[in-house]
Coordinates of C-alpha atoms in Angstrom, one line a residue:
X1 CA 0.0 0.0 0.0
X2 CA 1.6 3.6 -0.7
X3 CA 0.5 6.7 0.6
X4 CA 0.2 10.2 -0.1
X5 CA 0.0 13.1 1.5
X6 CA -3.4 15.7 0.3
X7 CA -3.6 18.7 2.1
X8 CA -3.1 17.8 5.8
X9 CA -4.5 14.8 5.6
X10 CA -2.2 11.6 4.8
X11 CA -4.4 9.5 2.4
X12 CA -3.6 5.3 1.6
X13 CA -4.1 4.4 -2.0
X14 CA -3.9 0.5 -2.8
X15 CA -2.3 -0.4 -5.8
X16 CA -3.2 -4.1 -6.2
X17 CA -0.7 -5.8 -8.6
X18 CA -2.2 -9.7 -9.4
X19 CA -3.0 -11.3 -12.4
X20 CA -7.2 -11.9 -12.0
X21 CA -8.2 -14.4 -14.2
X22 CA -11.7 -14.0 -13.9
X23 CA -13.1 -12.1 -16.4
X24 CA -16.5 -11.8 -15.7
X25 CA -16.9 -8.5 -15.0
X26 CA -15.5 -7.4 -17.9
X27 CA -17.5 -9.8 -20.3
X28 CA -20.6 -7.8 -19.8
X29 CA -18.9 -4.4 -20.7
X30 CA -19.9 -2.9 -23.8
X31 CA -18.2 -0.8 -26.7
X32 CA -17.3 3.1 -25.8
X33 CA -16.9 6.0 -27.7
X34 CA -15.4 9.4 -27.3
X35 CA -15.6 12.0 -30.4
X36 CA -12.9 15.1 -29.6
X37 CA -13.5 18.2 -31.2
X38 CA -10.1 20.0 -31.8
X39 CA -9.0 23.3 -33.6
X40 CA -7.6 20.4 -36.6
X41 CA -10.1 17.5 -36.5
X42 CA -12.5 15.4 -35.1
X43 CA -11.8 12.3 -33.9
X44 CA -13.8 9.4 -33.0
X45 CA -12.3 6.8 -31.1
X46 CA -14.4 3.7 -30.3
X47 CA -12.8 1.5 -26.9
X48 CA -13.5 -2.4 -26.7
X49 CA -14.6 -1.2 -23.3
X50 CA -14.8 1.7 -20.4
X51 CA -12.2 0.2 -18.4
X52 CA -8.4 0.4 -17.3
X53 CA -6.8 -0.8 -20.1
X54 CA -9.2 -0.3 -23.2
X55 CA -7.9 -1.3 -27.0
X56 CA -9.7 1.2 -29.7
X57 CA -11.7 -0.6 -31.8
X58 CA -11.9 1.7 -34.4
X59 CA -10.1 5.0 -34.7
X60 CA -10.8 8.0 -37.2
X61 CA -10.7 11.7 -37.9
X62 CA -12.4 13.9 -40.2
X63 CA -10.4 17.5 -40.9
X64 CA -13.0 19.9 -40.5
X65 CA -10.3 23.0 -39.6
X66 CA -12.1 24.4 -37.0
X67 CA -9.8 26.8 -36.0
X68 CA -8.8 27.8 -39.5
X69 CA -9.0 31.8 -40.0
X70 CA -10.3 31.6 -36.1
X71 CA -7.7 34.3 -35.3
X72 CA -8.6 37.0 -38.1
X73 CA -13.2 36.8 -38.4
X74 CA -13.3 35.3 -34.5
X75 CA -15.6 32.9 -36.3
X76 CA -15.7 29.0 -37.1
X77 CA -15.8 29.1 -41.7
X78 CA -19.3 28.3 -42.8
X79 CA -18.5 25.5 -44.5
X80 CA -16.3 24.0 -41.6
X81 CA -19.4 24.3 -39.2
X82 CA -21.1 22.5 -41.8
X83 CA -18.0 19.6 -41.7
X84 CA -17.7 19.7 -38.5
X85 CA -21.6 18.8 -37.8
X86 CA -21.4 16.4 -40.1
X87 CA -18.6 14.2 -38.9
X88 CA -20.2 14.0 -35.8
X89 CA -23.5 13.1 -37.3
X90 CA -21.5 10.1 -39.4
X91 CA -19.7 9.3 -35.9
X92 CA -21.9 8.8 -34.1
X93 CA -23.9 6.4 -36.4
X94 CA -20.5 4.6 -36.5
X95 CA -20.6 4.1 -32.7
X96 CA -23.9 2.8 -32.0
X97 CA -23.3 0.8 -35.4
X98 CA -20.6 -0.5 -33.3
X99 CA -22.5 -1.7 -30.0
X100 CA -21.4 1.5 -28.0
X101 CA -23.6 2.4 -25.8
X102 CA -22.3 5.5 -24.0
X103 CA -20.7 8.2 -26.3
X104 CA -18.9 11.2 -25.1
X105 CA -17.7 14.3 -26.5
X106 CA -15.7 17.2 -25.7
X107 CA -14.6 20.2 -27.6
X108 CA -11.2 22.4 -27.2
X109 CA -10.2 25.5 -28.3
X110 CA -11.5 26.2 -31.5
X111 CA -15.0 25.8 -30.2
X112 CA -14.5 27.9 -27.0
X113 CA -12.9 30.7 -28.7
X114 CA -15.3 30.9 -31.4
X115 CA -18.1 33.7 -31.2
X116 CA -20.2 31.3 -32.9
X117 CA -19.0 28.7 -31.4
X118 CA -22.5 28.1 -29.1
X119 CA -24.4 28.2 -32.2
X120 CA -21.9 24.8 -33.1
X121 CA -22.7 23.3 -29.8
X122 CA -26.6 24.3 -30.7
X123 CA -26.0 22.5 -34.1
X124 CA -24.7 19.4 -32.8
X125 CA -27.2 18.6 -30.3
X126 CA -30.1 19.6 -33.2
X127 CA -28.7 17.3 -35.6
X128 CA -26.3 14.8 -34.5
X129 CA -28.3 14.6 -30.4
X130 CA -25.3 15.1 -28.4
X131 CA -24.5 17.5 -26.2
X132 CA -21.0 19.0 -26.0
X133 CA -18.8 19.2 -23.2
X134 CA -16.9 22.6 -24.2
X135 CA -14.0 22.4 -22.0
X136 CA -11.9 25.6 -20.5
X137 CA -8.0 25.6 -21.1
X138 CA -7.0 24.3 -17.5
X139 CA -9.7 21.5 -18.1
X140 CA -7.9 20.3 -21.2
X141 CA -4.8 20.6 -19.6
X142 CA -6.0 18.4 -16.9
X143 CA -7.2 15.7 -18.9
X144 CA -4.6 15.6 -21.1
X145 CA -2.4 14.8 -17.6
X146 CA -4.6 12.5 -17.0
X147 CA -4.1 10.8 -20.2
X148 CA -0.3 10.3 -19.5
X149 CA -1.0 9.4 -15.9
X150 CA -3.4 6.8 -17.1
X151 CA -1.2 5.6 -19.8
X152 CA 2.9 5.1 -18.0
X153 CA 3.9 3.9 -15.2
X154 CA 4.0 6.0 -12.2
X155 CA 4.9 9.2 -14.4
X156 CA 6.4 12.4 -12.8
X157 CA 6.9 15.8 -14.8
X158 CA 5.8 18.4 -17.0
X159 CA 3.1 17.3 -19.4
X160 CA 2.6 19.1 -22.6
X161 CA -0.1 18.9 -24.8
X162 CA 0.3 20.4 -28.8
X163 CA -3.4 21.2 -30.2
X164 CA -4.3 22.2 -33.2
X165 CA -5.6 25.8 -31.9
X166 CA -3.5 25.5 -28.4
X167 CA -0.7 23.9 -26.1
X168 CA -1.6 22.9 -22.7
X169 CA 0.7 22.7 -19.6
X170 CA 0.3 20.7 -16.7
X171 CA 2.5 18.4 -14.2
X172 CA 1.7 14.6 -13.5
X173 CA 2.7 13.6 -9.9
X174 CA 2.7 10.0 -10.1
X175 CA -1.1 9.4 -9.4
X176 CA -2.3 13.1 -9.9
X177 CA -2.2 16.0 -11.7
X178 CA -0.4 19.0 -10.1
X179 CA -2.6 22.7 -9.0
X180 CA -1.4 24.6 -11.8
X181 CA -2.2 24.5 -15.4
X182 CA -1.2 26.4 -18.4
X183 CA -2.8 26.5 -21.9
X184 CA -1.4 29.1 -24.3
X185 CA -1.9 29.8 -28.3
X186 CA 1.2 27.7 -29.5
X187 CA -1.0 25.2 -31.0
X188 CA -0.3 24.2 -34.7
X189 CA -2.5 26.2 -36.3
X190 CA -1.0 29.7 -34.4
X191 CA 2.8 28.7 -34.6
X192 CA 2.6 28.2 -38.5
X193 CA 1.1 31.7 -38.4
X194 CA 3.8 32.8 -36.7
X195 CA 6.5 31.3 -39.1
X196 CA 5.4 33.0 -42.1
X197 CA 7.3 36.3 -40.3
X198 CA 10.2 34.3 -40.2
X199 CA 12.2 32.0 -37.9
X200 CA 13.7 34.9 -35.9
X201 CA 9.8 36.1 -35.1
X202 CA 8.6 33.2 -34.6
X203 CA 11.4 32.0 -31.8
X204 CA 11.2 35.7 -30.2
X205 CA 7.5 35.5 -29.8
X206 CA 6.7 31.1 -28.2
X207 CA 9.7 32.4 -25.7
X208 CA 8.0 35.7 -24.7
X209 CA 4.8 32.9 -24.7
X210 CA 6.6 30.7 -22.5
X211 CA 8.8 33.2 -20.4
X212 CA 5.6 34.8 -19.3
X213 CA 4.0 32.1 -18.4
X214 CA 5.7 29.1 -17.4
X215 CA 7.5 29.0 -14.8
X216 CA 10.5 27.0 -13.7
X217 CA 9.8 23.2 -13.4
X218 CA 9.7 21.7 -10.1
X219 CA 9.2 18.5 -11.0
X220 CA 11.7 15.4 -11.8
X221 CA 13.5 17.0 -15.3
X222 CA 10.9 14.7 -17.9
X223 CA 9.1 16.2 -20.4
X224 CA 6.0 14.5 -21.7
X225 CA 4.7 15.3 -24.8
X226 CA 1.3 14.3 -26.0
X227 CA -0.7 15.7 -29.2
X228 CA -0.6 14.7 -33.0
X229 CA 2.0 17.6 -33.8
X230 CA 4.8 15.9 -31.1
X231 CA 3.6 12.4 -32.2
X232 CA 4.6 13.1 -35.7
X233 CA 7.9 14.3 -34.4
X234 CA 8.4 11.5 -32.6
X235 CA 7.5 9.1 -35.2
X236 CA 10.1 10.8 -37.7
X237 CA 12.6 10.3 -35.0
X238 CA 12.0 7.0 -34.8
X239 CA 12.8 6.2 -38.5
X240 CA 15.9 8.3 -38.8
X241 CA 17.4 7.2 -35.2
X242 CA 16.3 3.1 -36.8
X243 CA 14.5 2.2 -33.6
X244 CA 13.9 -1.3 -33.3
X245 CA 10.4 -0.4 -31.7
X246 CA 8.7 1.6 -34.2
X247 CA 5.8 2.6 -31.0
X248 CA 5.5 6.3 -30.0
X249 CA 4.1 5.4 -27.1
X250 CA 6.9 5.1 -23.8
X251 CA 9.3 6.5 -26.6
X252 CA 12.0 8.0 -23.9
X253 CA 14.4 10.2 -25.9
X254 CA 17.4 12.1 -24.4
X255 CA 16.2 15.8 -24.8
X256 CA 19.0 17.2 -26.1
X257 CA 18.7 14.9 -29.0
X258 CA 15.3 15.8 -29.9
X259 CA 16.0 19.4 -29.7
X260 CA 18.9 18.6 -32.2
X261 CA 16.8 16.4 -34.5
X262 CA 13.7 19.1 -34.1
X263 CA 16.4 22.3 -35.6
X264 CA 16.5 19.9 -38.4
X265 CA 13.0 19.3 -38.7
X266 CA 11.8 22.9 -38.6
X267 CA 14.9 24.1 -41.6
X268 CA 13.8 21.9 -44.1
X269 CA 11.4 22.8 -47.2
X270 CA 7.6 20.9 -47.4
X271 CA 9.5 18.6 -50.3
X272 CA 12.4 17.4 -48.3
X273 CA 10.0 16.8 -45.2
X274 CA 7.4 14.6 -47.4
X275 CA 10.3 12.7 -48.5
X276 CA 11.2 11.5 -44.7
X277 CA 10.8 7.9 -43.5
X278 CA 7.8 7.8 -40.6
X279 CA 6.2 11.2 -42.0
X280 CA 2.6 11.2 -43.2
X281 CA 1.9 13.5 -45.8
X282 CA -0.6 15.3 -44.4
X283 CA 1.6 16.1 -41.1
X284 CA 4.0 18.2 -43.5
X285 CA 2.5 21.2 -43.0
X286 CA 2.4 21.3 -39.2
X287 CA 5.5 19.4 -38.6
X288 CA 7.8 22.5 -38.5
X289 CA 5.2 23.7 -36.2
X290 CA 5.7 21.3 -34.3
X291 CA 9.4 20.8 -33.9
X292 CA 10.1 24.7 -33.4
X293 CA 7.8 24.6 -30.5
X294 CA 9.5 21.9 -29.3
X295 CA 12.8 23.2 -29.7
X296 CA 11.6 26.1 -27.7
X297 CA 10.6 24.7 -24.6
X298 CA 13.2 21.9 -24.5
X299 CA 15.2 25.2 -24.1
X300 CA 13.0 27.1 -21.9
X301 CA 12.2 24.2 -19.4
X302 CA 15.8 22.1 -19.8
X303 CA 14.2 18.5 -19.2
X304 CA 17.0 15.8 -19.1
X305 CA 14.3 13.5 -21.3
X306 CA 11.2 13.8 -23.7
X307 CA 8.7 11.1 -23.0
X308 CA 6.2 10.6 -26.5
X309 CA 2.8 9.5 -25.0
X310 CA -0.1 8.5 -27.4
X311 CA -2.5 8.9 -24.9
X312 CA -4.4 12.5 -23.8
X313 CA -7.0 14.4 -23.5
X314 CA -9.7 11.5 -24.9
X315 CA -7.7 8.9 -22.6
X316 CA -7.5 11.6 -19.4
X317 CA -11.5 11.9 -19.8
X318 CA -11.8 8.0 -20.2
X319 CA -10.0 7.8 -17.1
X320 CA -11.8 10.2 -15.0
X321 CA -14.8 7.9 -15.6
X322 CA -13.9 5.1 -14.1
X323 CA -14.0 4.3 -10.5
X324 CA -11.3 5.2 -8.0
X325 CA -10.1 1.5 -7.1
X326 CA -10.2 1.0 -10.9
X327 CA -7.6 3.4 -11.6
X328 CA -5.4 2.3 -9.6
X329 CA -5.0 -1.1 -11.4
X330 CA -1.9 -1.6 -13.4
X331 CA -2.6 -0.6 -16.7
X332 CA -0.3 -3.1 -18.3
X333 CA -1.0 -5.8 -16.3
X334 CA -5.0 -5.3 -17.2
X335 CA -4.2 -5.0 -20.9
X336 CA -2.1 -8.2 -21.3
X337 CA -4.8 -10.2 -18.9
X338 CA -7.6 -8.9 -21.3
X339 CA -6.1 -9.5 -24.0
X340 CA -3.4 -12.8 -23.3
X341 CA -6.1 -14.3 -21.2
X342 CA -8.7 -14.1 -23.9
X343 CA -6.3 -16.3 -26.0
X344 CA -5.0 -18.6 -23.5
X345 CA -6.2 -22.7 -24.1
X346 CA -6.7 -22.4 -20.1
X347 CA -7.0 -19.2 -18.6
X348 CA -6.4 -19.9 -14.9
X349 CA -2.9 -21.0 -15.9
X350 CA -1.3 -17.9 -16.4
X351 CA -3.1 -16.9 -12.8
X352 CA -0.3 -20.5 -11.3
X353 CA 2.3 -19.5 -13.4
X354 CA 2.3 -15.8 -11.9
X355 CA 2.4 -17.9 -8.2
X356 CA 4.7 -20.8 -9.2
X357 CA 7.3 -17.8 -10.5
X358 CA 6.8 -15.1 -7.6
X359 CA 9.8 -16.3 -6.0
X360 CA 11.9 -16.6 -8.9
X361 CA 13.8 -12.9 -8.3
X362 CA 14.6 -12.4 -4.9
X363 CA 14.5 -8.9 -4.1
X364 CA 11.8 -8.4 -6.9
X365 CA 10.1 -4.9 -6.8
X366 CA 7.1 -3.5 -8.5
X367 CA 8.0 -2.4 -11.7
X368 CA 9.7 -5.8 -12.0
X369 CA 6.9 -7.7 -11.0
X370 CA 4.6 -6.0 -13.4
X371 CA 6.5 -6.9 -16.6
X372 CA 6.5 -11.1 -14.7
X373 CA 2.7 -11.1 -14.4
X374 CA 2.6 -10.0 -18.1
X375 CA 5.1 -12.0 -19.3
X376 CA 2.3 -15.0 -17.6
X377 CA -0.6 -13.3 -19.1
X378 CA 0.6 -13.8 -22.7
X379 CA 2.2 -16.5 -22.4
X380 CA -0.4 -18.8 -24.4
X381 CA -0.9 -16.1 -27.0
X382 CA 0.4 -18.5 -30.5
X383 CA -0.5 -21.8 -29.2
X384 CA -2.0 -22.1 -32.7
X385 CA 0.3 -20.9 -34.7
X386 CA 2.7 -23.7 -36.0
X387 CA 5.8 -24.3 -33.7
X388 CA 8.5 -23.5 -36.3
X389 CA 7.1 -19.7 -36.3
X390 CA 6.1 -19.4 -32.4
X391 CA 9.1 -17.5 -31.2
X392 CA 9.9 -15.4 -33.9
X393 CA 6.1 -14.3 -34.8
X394 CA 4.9 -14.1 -30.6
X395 CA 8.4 -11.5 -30.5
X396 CA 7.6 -9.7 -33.6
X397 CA 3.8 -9.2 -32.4
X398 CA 4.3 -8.2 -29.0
X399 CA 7.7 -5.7 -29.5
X400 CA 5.1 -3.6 -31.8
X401 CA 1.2 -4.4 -29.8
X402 CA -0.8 -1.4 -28.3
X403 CA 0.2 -2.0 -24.1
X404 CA 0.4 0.9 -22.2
X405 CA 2.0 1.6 -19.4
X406 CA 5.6 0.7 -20.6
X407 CA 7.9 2.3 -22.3
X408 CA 10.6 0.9 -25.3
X409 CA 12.8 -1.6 -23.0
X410 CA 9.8 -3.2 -21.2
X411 CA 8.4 -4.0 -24.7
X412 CA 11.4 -5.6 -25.4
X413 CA 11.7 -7.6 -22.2
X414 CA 8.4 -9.1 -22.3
X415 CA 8.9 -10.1 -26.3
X416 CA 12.5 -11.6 -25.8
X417 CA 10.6 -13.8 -22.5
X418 CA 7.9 -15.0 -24.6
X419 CA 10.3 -15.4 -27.2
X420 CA 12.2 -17.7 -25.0
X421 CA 9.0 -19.6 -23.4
X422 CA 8.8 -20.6 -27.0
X423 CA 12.2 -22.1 -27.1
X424 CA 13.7 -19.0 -29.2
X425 CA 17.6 -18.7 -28.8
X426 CA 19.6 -15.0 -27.5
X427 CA 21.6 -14.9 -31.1
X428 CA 18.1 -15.3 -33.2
X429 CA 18.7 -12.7 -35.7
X430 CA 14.8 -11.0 -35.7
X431 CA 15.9 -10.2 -31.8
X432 CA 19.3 -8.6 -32.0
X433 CA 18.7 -4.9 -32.9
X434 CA 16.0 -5.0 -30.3
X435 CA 17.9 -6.5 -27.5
X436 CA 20.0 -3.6 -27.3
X437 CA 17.7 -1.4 -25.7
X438 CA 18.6 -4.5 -22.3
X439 CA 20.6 -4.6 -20.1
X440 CA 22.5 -7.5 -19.8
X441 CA 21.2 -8.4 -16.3
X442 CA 17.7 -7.9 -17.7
X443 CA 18.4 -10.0 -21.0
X444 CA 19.3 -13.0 -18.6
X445 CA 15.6 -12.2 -16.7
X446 CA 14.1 -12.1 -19.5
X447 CA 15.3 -15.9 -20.8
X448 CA 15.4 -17.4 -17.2
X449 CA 11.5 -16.1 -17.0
X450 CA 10.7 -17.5 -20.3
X451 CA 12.4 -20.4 -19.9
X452 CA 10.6 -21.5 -16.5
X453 CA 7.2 -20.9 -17.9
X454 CA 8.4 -22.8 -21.1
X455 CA 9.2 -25.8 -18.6
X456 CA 5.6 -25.2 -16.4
X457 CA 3.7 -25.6 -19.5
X458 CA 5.5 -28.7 -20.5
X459 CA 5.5 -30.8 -17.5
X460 CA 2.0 -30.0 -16.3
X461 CA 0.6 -29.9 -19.6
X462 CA -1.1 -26.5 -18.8
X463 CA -3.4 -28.0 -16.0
X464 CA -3.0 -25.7 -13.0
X465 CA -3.0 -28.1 -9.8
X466 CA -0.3 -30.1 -11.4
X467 CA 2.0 -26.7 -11.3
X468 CA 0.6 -25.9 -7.9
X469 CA 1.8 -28.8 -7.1
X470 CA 5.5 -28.3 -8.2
X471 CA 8.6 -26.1 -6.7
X472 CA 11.6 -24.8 -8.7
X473 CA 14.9 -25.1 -6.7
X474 CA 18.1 -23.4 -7.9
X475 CA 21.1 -24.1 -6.4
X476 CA 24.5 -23.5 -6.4
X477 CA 25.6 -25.1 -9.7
X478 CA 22.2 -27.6 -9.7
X479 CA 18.7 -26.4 -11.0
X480 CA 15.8 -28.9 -9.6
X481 CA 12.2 -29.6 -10.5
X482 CA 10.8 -30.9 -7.7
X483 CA 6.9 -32.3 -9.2
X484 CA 4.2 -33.3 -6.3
X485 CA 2.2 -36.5 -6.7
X486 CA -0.8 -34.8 -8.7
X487 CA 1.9 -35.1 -11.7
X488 CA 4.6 -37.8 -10.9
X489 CA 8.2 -37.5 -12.2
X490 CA 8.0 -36.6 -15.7
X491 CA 10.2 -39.2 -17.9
X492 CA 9.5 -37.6 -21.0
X493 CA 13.3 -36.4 -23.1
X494 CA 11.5 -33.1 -23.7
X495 CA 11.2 -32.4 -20.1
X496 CA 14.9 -32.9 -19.6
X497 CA 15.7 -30.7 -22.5
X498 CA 13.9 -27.6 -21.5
X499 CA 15.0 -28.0 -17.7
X500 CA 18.3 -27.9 -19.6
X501 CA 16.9 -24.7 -21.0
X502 CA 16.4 -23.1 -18.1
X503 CA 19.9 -24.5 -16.7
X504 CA 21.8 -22.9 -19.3
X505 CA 19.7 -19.3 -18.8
X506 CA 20.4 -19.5 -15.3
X507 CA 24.3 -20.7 -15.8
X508 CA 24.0 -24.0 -13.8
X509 CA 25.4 -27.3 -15.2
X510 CA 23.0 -29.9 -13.7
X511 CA 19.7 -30.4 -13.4
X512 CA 17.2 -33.6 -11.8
X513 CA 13.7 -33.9 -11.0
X514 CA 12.4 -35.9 -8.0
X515 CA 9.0 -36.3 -6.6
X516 CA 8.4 -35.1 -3.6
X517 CA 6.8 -37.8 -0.8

């Protein structure tokens, strides 16, 4: 249990961390939708579920250009009001189409600044019968911290959030988001404005922007940086750098490096920039938007790292929905039971595997044990798939599937275990880039974890009570299976070859198994 302190009052939060295999509550969960209303687009995103760990079912945009010509009539374009009105209408239909039956939507700054901007809200609920949420600047912010919070692990820092019509400031403390928020007109749509006057303007007026108004960061030196302009930048990063996890999301980059790459970024013409690996054609236009603002407060706020999260404002409000024991579940833990459990021959198994491996790591902490009750989630994911492609097709899938909650090098452990519970070798060629974002302590976890869940499945033959009813004893220079009489010794050669497995992973020469009396 951890504790925090709220005012004068100290207040204990639980964090449960256990692998649940019963997933009945979540069976009767249906389908739900939030539609965000931005200066750019609007989005509909469509959730397998309101829950902890929800997987969009389908994802899609319309660009209605609210905020286009906002700052010179004050007004949302007559034919973008019409858009606009009618990608929700179309939306929505998708969503109930779909099986949702709750759909939310907000609305930022294009609608808030608008003078006819109640008249859109009017318009919506006339022909599309839903009624906006227009949220303020330090609401956005908010949720958009929330988003981040609901989507890393424990996160602590600055959390910016690149609109198209705004950029919104606030700081994540671990569980909550901090007292002050910021949102200021350095969205997409305002900062290419501003570089038509040049480079020199443009600079000289986001650091007035920022010098004004943000003040100096308090926090630990992590910069988090949400919205489709940084997520662009971070995907174009990802390509030139040759990441061996192609994910924005948990993309940790050293800042100095980003602010580096993002001079580039913003000096090159539209041709050049459309002609990069990782960026989508119609990001060209606000990309130099993008990476100048970044430059600029990498400068102004001198983080040590930039943290790219895909999740914000729609995933902050998602999370604010749900009840407070529910948000304090592990997000990655609930997202590889929903989805690894789902797949799993037997279920239940992964919930023994998680207590026949707890004491495998002495000394194990939290954000160790996390990526171990994943690993045991998944674990069953390709028992169909034929076993000459298991290892290499299970890593492949999971280094690139939508978790949250971890960043590059988690990915990588849990792929390289499962790739190992599948008998892959260290030296397979599909996992060497990737392996170099580990350690080599944690490349050894990762293989002894897979290994010993390779051996539970084998000897028990996935049944639960038969690994219940067996202990895992390393020694000195001996690994033993000792197997209770619900299974009897297994004689099988297989058995003795992935004990040897595990033996070498560990770096013991011999191995036995004996029944215990």
């Amino acid at each position: 249990m951890a504790r925090r302190t709220k005012a004068d009052e100290t207040v204990p939060v639980e964090r449960p961390l256990q692998l649940d295999a019963d997933m009945s509550d979540h069976a009767q969960r249906r389908p739900y939708a939030v539609i965000d209303i931005g200066s750019n687009s609007v989005r509909v995103v469509v959730y397998d579920e309101l829950g902890r760990a929800p997987l969009p079912r389908f994802n899609e945009k319309s660009m209605c250009s609210l905020g286009e010509g906002l700052a010179e009539t004050g007004a949302i374009a007559a034919d973008n009001f019409r858009r606009g009105v009618e990608a929700v209408r179309r939306f929505r239909a998708i969503a109930e189409a779909m099986g949702a039956t709750r759909i939310d939507i907000t609305a930022t700054e294009a609608v808030r600044r608008a003078s006819n901007g109640p008249d859109f809200v009017a318009a919506v609920a006339a022909h599309a019968g839903l009624q906006i949420r227009v949220l303020s600047g330090d609401e956005e912010a908010h949720f958009a911290a929330q988003g981040v919070i609901s989507g890393l692990f424990r996160p602590v820092g600055l959390v910016g959030d690149m609109g198209g019509g705004s950029l919104e400031v606030a700081e994540a403390l671990d569980d909550r988001v901090g007292d002050h928020t910021v949102s200021l007109p350095l969205g997409a749509l305002p900062v290419r404005t501003l570089l038509r006057d040049g480079d020199q303007a443009a600079k000289a007026r986001i650091d007035a922007l920022l010098r004004e108004n943000l003040p100096p960061v308090l926090t630990e030196p992590v910069f988090y940086a949400v919205g489709g302009g940084f997520r662009a930048l971070a995907k174009a990063h990802l390509w030139a750098a040759e990441s061996p996890v192609r994910v924005v999301h948990g993309y940790s980059v050293p800042a100095d490096e980003i602010r580096a790459f993002a001079k580039q970024l913003w000096h090159l013409p539209p041709e050049k920039l459309a002609r990069m690996p990782g960026v989508a054609s119609r990001r060209v236009p606000t990309l130099p938007a993008a990476a100048i603002l970044m430059e600029r407060l990498i400068k102004h706020l001198g983080p040590e790292r930039i943290v790219f999260s895909a999740l914000g404002l729609r995933e902050g409000w998602l999370y604010a929905q749900l009840p407070a024991a529910e948000r304090y579940l592990d997000p990655l833990v609930e997202g590889a039971r929903l989805f690894g459990l789902h797949l799993a021959r037997v279920p239940a198994f992964a919930t023994a595997l998680a207590r026949w491996t707890e004491d495998l790591f002495p000394g194990e902490v939290a954000a160790d044990k996390r990526l171990r009750l994943a690993v045991c989630a998944v674990s069953d994911l390709a028992w169909r798939d034929h076993p000459d492609v298991r290892a290499e097709e299970s890593f492949r899938r999971l280094l690139q599937f939508p978790f949250i909650g971890l960043d590059h090098a988690e990915r990588v452990f849990i792929a390289l275990a499962i790739h190992a519970r599948y008998a892959g070798q260290l030296d397979a060629r599909w996992v060497k880039s990737a392996v170099s974002l580990l350690s080599p302590s944690l490349r050894r976890r990762a293989m002894i974890l897979g290994r010993v869940i390779l051996l539970g499945y084998r000897f028990s033959g996935g049944v639960p009570e038969i690994l219940a009813d067996a202990h895992l004893r390393v020694g000195a220079d001996t690994v033993r299976l000792e197997v209770g009489t619900a299974g009897r010794v297994p004689d099988s050669e297989v058995v003795g070859d992935r004990l040897k497995l595990l033996a070498d992973a560990i770096g013991v020469r011999r191995t036995e198994v004996v029944q215990r009396p």
